[in-house]
XYZ file of C-alpha atoms in Angstrom:
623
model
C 77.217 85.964 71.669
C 78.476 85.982 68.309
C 81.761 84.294 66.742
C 83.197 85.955 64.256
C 86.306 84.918 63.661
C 88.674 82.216 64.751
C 90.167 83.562 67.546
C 87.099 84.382 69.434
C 86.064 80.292 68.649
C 89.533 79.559 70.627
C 88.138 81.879 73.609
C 84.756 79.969 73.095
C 86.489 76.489 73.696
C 88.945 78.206 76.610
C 85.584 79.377 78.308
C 83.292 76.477 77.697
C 86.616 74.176 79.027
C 87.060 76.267 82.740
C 83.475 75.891 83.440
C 83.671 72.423 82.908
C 86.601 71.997 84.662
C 84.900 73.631 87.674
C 82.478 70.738 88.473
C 83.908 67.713 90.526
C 81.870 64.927 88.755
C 79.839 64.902 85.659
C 77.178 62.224 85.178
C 76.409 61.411 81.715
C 73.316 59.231 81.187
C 72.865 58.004 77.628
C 69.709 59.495 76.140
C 69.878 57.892 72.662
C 66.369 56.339 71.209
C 67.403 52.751 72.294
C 68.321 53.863 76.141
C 65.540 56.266 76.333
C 63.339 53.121 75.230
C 64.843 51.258 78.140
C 64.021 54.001 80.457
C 66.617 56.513 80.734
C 64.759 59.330 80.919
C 63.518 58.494 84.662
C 67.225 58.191 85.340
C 68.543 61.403 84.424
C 65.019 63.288 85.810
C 65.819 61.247 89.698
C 70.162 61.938 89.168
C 69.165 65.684 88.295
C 66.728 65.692 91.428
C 69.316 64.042 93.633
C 72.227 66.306 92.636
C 70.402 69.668 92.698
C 71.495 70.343 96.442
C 74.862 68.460 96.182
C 78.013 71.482 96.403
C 80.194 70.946 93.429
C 77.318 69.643 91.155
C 74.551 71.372 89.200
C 72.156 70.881 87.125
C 71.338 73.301 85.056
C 67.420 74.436 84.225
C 68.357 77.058 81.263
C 69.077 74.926 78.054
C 71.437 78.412 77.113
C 73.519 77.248 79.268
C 75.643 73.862 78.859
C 74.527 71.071 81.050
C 77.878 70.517 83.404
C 76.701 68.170 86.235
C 74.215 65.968 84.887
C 73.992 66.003 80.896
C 72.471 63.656 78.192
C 74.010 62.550 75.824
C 73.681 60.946 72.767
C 74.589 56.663 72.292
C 77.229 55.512 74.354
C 77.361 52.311 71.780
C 76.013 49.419 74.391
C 72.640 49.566 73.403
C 72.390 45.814 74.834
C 73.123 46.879 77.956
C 70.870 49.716 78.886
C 70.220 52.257 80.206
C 73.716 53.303 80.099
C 75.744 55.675 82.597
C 79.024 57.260 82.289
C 80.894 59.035 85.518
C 83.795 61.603 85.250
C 85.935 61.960 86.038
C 86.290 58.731 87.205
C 85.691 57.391 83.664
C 83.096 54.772 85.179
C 80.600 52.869 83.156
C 77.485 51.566 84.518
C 75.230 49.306 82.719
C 71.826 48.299 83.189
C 71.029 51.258 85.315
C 67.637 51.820 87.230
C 66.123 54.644 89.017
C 66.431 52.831 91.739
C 70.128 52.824 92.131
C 70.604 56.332 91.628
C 70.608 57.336 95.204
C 73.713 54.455 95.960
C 75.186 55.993 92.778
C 75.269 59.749 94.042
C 76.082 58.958 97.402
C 79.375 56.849 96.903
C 80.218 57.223 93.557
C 79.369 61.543 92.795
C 80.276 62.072 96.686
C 82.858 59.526 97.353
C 84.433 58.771 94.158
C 83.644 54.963 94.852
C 82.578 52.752 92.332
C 79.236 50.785 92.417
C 80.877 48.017 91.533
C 77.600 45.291 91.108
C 76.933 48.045 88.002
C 79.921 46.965 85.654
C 79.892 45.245 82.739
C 81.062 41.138 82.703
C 82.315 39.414 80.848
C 82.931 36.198 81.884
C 84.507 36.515 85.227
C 86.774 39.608 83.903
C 84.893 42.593 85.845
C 84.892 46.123 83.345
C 84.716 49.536 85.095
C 85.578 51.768 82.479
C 85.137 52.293 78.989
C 88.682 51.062 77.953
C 88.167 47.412 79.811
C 85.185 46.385 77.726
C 85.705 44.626 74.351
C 82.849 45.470 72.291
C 84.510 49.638 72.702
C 88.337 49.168 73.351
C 88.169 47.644 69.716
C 86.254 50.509 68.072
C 88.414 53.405 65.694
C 85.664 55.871 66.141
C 85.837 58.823 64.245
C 82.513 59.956 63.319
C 81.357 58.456 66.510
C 84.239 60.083 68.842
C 81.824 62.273 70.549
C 78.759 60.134 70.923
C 78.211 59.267 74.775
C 81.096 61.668 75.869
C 79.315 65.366 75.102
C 75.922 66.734 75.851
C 73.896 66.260 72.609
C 71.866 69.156 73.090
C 75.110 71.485 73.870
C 76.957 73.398 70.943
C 79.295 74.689 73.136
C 80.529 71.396 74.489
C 81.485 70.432 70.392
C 83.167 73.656 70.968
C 85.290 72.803 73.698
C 86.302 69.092 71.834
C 87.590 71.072 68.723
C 84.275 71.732 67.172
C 83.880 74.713 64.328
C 87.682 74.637 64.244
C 87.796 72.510 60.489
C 85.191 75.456 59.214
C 87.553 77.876 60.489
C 90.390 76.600 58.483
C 88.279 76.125 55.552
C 87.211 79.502 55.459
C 89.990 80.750 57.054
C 92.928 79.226 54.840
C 91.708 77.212 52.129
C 90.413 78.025 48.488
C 86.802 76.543 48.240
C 89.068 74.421 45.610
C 91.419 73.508 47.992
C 88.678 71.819 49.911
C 87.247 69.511 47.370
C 90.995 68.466 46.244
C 91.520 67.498 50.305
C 88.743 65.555 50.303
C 89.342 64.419 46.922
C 92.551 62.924 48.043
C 91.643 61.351 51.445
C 89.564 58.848 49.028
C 86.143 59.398 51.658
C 83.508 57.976 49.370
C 79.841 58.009 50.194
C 78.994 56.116 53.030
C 75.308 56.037 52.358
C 75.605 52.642 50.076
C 76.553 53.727 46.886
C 80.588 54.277 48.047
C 80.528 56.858 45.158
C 83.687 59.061 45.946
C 82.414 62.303 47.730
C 85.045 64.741 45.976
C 84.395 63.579 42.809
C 80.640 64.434 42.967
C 81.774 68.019 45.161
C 84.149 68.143 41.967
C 80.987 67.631 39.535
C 78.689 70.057 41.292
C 81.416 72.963 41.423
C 81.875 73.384 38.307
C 78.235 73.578 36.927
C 77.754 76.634 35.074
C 74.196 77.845 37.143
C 75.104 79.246 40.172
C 72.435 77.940 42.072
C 73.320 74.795 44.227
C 72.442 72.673 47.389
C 73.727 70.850 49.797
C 71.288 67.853 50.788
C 71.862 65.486 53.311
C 70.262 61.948 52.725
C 69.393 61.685 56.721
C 66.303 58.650 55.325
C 67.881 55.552 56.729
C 64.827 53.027 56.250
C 67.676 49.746 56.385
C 65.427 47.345 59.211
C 68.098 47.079 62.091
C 69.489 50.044 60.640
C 70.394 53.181 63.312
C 73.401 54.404 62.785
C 72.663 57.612 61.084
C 69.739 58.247 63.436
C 72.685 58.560 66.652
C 74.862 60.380 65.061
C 72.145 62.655 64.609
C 70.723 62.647 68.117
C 74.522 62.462 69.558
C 76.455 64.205 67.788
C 74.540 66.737 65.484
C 76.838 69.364 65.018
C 80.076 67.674 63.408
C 77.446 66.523 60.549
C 76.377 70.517 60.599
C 80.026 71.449 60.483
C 80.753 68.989 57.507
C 77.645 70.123 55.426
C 78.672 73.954 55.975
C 82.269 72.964 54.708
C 80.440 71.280 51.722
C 78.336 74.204 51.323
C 81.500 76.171 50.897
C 83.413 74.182 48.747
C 80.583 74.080 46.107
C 79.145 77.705 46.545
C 75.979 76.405 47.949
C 73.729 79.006 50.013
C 70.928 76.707 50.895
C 71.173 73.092 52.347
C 68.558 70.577 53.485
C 68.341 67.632 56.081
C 66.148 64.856 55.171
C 64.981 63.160 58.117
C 62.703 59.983 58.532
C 59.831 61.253 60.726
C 60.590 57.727 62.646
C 63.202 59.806 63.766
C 61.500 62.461 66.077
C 64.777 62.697 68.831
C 67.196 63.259 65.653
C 64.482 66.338 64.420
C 64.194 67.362 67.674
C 68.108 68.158 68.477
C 69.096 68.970 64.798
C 66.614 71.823 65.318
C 68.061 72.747 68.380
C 71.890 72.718 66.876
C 70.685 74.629 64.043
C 69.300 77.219 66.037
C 72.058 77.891 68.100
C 74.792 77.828 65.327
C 72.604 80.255 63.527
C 72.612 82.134 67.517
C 76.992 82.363 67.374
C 77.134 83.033 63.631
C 78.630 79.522 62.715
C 75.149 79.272 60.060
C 72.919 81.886 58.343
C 74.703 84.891 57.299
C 78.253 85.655 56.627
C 79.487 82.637 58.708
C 82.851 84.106 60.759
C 83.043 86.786 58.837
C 83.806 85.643 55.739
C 81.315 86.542 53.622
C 79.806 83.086 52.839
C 76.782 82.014 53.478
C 74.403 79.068 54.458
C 71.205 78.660 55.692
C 70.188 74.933 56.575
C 66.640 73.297 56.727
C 65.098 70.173 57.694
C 62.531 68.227 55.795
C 60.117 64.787 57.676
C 60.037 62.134 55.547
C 57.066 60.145 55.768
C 58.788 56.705 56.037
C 59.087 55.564 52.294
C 62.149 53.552 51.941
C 62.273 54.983 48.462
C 63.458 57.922 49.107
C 66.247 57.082 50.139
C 66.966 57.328 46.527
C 68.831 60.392 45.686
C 66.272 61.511 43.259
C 63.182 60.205 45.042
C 64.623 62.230 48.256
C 64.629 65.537 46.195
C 61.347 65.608 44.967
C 59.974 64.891 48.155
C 61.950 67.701 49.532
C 60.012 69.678 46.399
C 56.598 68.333 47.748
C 55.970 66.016 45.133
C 55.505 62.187 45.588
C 58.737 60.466 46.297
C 59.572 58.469 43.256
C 63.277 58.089 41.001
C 63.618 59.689 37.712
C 65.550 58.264 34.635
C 69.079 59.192 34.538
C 70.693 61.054 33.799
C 70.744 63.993 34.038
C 72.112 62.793 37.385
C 71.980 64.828 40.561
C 74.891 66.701 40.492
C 73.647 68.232 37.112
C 69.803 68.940 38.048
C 68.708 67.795 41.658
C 66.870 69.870 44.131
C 64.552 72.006 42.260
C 66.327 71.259 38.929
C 69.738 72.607 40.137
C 73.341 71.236 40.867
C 73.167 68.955 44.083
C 75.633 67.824 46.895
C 73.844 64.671 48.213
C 75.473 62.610 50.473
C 74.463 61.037 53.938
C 74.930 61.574 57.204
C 77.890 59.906 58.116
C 79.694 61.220 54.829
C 79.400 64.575 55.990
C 80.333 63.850 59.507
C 84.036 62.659 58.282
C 84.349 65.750 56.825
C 85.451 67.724 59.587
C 88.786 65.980 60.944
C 89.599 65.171 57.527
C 90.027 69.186 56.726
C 91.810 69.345 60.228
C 93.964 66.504 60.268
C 94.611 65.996 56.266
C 94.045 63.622 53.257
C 97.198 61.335 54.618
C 96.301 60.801 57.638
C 92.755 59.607 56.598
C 94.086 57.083 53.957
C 96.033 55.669 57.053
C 93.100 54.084 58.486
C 90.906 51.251 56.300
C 91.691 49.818 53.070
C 93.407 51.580 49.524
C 90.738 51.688 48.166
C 87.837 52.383 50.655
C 90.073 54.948 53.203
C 88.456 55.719 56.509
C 85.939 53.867 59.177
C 82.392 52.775 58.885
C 79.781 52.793 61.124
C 77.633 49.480 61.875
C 74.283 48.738 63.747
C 75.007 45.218 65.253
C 71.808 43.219 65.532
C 70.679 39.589 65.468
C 71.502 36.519 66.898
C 74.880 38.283 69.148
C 75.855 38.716 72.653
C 76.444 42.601 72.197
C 74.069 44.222 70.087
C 75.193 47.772 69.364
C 76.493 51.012 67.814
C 79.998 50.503 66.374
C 82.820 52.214 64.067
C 85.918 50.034 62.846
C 88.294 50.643 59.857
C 87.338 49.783 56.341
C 88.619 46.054 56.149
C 87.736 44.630 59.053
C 86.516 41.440 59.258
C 82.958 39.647 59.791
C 84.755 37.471 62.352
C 86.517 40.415 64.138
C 83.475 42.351 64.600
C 81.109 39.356 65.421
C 83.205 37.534 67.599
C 85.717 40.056 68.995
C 83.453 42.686 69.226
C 80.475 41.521 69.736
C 81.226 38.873 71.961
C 79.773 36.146 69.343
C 76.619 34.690 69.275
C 74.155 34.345 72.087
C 73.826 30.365 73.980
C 76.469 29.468 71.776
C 74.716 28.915 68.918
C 76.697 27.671 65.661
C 76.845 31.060 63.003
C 74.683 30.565 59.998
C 75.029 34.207 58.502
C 74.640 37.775 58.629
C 72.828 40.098 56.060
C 74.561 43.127 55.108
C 73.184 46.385 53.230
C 69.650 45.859 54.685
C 66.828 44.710 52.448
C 68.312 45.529 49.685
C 71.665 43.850 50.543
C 73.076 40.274 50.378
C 73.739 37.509 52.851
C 77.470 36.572 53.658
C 78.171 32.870 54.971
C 80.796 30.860 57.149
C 83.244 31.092 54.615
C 83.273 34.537 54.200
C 84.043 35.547 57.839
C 87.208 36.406 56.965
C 87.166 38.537 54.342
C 87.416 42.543 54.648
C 84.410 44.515 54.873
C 84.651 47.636 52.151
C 82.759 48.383 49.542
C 84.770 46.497 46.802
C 85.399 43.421 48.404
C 82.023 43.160 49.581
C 80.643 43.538 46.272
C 82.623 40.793 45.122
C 80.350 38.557 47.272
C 76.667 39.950 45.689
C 76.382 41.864 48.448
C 76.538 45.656 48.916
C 77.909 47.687 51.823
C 74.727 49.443 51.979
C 74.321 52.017 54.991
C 75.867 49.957 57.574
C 73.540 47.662 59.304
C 74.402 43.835 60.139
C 72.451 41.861 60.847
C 73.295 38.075 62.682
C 71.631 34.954 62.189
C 72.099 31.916 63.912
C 70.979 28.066 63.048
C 67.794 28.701 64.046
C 67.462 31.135 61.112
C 65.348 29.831 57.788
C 66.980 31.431 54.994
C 64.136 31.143 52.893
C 62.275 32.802 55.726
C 64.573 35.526 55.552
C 64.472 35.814 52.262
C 60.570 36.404 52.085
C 60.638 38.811 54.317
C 63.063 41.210 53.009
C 61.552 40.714 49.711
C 57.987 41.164 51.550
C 59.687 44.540 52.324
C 61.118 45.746 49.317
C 58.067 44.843 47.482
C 55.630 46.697 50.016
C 58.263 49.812 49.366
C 58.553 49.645 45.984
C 56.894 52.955 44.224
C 55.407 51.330 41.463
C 57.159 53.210 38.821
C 58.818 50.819 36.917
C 57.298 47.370 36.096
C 60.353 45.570 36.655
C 60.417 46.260 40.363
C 56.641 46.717 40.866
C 55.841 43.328 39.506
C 58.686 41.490 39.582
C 59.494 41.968 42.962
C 55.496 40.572 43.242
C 55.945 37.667 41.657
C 59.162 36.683 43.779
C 57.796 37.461 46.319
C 54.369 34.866 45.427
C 57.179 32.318 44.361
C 58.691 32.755 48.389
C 55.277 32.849 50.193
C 54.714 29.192 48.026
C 57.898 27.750 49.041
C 57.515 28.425 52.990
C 53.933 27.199 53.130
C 54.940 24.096 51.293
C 53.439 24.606 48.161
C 56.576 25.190 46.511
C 57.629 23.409 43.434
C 61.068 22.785 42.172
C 60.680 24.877 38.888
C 60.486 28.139 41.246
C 63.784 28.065 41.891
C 64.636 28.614 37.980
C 61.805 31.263 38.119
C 63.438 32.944 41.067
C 66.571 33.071 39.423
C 65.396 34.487 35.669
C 63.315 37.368 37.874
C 65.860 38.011 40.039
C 68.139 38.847 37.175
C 64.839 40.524 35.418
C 64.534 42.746 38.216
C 68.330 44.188 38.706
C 69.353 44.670 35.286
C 66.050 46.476 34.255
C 64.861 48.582 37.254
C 65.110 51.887 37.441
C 66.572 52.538 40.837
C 69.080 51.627 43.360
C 66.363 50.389 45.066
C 65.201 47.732 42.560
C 68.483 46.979 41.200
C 69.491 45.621 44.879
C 66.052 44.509 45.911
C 66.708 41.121 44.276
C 70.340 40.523 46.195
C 68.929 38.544 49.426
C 67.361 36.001 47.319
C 70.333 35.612 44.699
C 72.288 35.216 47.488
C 70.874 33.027 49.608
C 69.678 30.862 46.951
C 73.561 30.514 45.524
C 74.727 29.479 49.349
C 71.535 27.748 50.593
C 70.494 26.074 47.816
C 69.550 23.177 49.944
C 67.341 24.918 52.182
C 64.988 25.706 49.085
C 64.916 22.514 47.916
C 64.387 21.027 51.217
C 61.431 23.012 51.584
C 60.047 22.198 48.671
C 60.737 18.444 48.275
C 61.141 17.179 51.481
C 58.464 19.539 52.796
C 61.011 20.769 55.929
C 62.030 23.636 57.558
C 65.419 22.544 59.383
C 65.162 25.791 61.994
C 61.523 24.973 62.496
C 60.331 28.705 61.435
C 58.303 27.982 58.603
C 54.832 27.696 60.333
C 53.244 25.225 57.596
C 55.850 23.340 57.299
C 55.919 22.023 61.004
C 53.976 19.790 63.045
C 53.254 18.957 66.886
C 53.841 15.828 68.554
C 53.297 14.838 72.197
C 56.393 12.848 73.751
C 54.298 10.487 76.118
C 57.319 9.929 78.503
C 56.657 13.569 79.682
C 53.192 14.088 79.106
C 51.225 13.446 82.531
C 48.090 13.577 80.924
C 46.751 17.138 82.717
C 45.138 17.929 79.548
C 45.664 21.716 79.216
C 46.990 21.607 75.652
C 43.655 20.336 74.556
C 41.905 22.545 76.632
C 44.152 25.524 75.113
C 43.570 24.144 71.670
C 42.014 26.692 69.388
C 41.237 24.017 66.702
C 40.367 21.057 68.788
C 43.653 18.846 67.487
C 44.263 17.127 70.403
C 42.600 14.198 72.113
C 43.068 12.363 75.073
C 42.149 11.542 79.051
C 43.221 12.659 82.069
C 46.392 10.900 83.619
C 46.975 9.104 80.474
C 49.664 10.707 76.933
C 47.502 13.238 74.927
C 48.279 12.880 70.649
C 47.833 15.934 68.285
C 46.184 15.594 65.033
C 48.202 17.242 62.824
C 45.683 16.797 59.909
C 43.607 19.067 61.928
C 46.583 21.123 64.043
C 47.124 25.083 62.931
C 50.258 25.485 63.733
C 49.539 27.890 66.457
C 51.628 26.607 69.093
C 49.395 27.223 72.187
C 50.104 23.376 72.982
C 53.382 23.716 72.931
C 53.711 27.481 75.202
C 50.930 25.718 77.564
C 52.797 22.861 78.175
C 54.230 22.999 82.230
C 56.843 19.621 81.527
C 58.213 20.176 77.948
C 56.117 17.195 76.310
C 55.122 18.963 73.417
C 57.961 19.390 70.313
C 58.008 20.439 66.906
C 59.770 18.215 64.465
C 60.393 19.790 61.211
């Protein structure tokens, strides 16, 4: 069928609601990348065997109709805790699901109504059967994320029947295509994809180009390590980013728009084709779009993986099929982008505000977050913490709200040491800085950057100069080679790093880490070069010590640093069985049976097969 109008989108949602509303239980069994890793997909194969026969639920086989007994959806946020499952509507929430317990699940819970209680989140002794009870969601403002975990992914007419299509109704319906840039203009929404550049400005910039020409882009890259929070809202929720890139596509007189996808990403590809296809199937893409005469046709583009292109101008000429690499600006994107015309680019999550800030106004988005960042964000939480996950929280919040609160603090107990922000390319915030507000002006304030959203936690047992290395090992392996500041500076820091945690280090690198590091972000081309330097500036500036230890005291204080530790046997535990020699590699360790064995540390590698061959905990590493 085909939607034309309004009205017949009302009947849509009506329609889809009633045959909902007809099934006695739905079971919804998270199919996002992390769950589906954890082995999900068994799950909702055996619940969609067992409920085939069951009266009152159905499975369907037809993917044109909506799945309305057992569906999949996208991230239900707990990724810790998989494979997830959600039952309505009893509004249960099962964790740590296995085909095995899907027959006790259908018969009490799908027949009964009865809870399997032994499948509810903990915490502590405080049991959690629904959504609601468990911290790490009942503290969540989720806005971009509302219908992640609650709708079938793979269904447009479930967005239907939550309110979906109805913001590109109004839009078209009762707005100017100016009226639409000055509402998003005034709700503040600025681009979540780093940058926090405000999105109706650059709408603003691109509308009013004198070629006609224009595109809608949507930066869908996300190459951030620990970074995934682009990549569910694609798999869970495809169609509210859709909707918000149509309304773009409006507002600036675009015709032609394209998704730029990491080919990492094959489940987001996968169900953005599908949502594409069947918008273009009701008339809600393509071809005068509810009869209104406007028109957009949408495409999607693989990346291969280069972190660079994440770069707005890198992204567009690999969308051109040329090599992925930043130009000199400007003439910046809004002026010449794709193909040398006017570009919208934002990311994912930008465009998926977009749609309840057209239905629900500019005030009422400035009510949640900060003045000067309005709105939520979206975080990966990853590390060193109880709850790892997919969350969305107001602009503002704090380090120690989401950590501890949230995320249930960090795992054993361990004492917090600090948590990189932005990704690679990002900083590293301390203790002290718990407390302050997470936006994209206050964080910047700390040499950090906001970046796409990912946190990650460390713990004590996190070298910073470890951490350091690697995300410059990163950066520097990603690093097109265009400009020598990044291409060779980011080299010789990262030589300078590699020194230090092997113990060759010398205390005049630090000075030389310091003049590069400034080198390297005032002089590169990109966004990518200018931030590449920010975990070493600041973990140098707040661990100072750590460096110094490494290099003058030859010591790694959370024992990471492979050269820089050694093995000793404690002979009060050692019983003299011999299998760390025997499991030696370089023949470091000498002794006789029923009497202490002693490692050679002249000769010891470092490998640690003493120590993981040990049976009674007599071999330790001292630092």
């Amino acid at each position: 069928m085909s939607i034309t109008c309004k009205e017949d989108l009302l009947n849509r949602q009506t329609e889809v609601k009633e045959q909902i509303n007809t099934y006695t239980c739905r079971v919804l069994v998270c199919s996002g990348t992390g769950c589906i890793a954890s082995g999900s997909e068994k799950i909702y194969e055996e619940m969609k065997r067992l409920c085939e026969d069951i009266d009152g639920v159905t499975v369907e086989m037809q993917k044109d109709v909506p799945h309305v007994g057992v569906i999949k959806t996208g991230c239900q946020g707990l990724c810790e805790l998989g494979p997830l499952m959600r039952i309505e509507p009893y509004d249960y929430q099962y964790v740590h699901v296995q085909p095995e317990d899907c027959k006790e699940i259908v018969e009490r819970t799908v027949l009964e109504g009865k809870p399997v209680e032994r499948l509810f989140y903990r915490e502590h002794d405080k049991v959690c059967p629904h959504p609601d009870d468990i911290p790490f969601l009942n503290q969540q403002t989720r806005i971009v994320l509302e219908n992640c975990g609650k709708i079938d992914a793979e269904s447009i007419d479930e967005y239907i029947a939550v309110g979906g299509y109805q913001a590109l109704a109004k839009a078209l319906g009762s707005m100017t295509s100016q009226e639409v840039i000055d509402e998003v203009t005034k709700s503040g929404l600025r681009g979540r994809g780093g940058a926090g550049f405000p999105a109706g400005k650059k709408w603003s910039q691109v509308a009013r180009q004198a070629e006609k020409t224009r595109y809608v882009v949507c930066n869908g890259d996300e190459g951030d390590p620990g970074a995934f929070m682009d990549g569910s809202v694609m798999e869970g929720d495809p169609y509210k980013m859709i909707e918000g890139m149509t309304i773009a596509a409006y507002a600036v007189g675009a015709e032609d728009g394209y998704i730029y996808v990491r080919a990492e990403y094959p489940l987001s590809v996968k169900r953005l084709h599908m949502a594409i296809e069947q918008a273009e199937k009701y008339g809600l893409l393509g071809d005068n779009i509810l009869n209104s005469g406007v028109n957009f046709h949408l495409h999607i583009n693989r990346g291969a993986g280069a972190f660079v292109c994440g770069e707005g101008s890198a992204l567009t000429a690999s969308i051109e099929g040329n090599r992925g690499m930043p130009r000199v600006k400007p003439p910046r994107t809004v002026e010449k982008g794709l193909w040398g015309k006017p570009t919208v680019l934002n990311n994912v999550e930008t465009y998926a505000n977009v749609p309840r800030i057209i239905l629900q106004g500019a005030d009422w988005f400035r009510t949640i977050g900060t003045e000067g960042s309005p709105g939520t964000k979206t975080f990966s939480l990853t590390g060193a913490i109880e709850n790892t996950g997919l969350i969305e929280v107001p602009m503002g919040t704090t380090l120690r709200h989401i950590i501890y609160d949230i995320g249930g603090g960090l795992k054993s107990g361990a004492a917090f040491k600090g948590v990189q922000i932005g990704g690679p390319s990002g900083g590293c915030l301390i203790l002290d800085q718990l407390d302050a507000p997470l936006d994209f002006d206050a964080v910047k304030k700390l040499d950090a950057i906001m970046g796409s959203g990912g946190l990650v936690v460390m713990d004590e047992n996190t070298c910073m100069v470890e951490v350091a290395r690697f995300f410059m090992n990163f950066t520097q392996r990603e690093s097109c080679g265009k400009c020598v500041p990044c291409r060779e500076g980011t080299k010789r820091m990262l030589e300078i790093l590699e020194r230090i945690v092997d113990g060759k280090g010398e205390m005049s690198d630090l000075d030389e880490l310091e003049e590069l590091a400034n080198m390297v972000q005032n002089m590169a081309l990109c966004g990518l070069g200018k931030s590449a330097p920010l975990p070493v500036i600041s973990t140098l500036k707040r661990f100072r010590d750590e460096y110094e230890e490494h290099i003058r005291d030859k010591k790694c204080r959370a024992k990471v640093c492979t050269a820089l530790r050694q093995f000793h046997i404690n002979p009060e535990f050692c019983i003299g069985c011999g299998k760390c020699a025997k499991n030696c590699p370089a023949g470091a360790i000498s002794g006789r049976i029923k009497h202490p064995y002693h490692i050679n540390n002249d000769v010891c590698i470092k490998c640690g097969a003493c120590k993981d061959n040990c049976n009674f905990d007599a071999v330790y590493v001292e630092a």
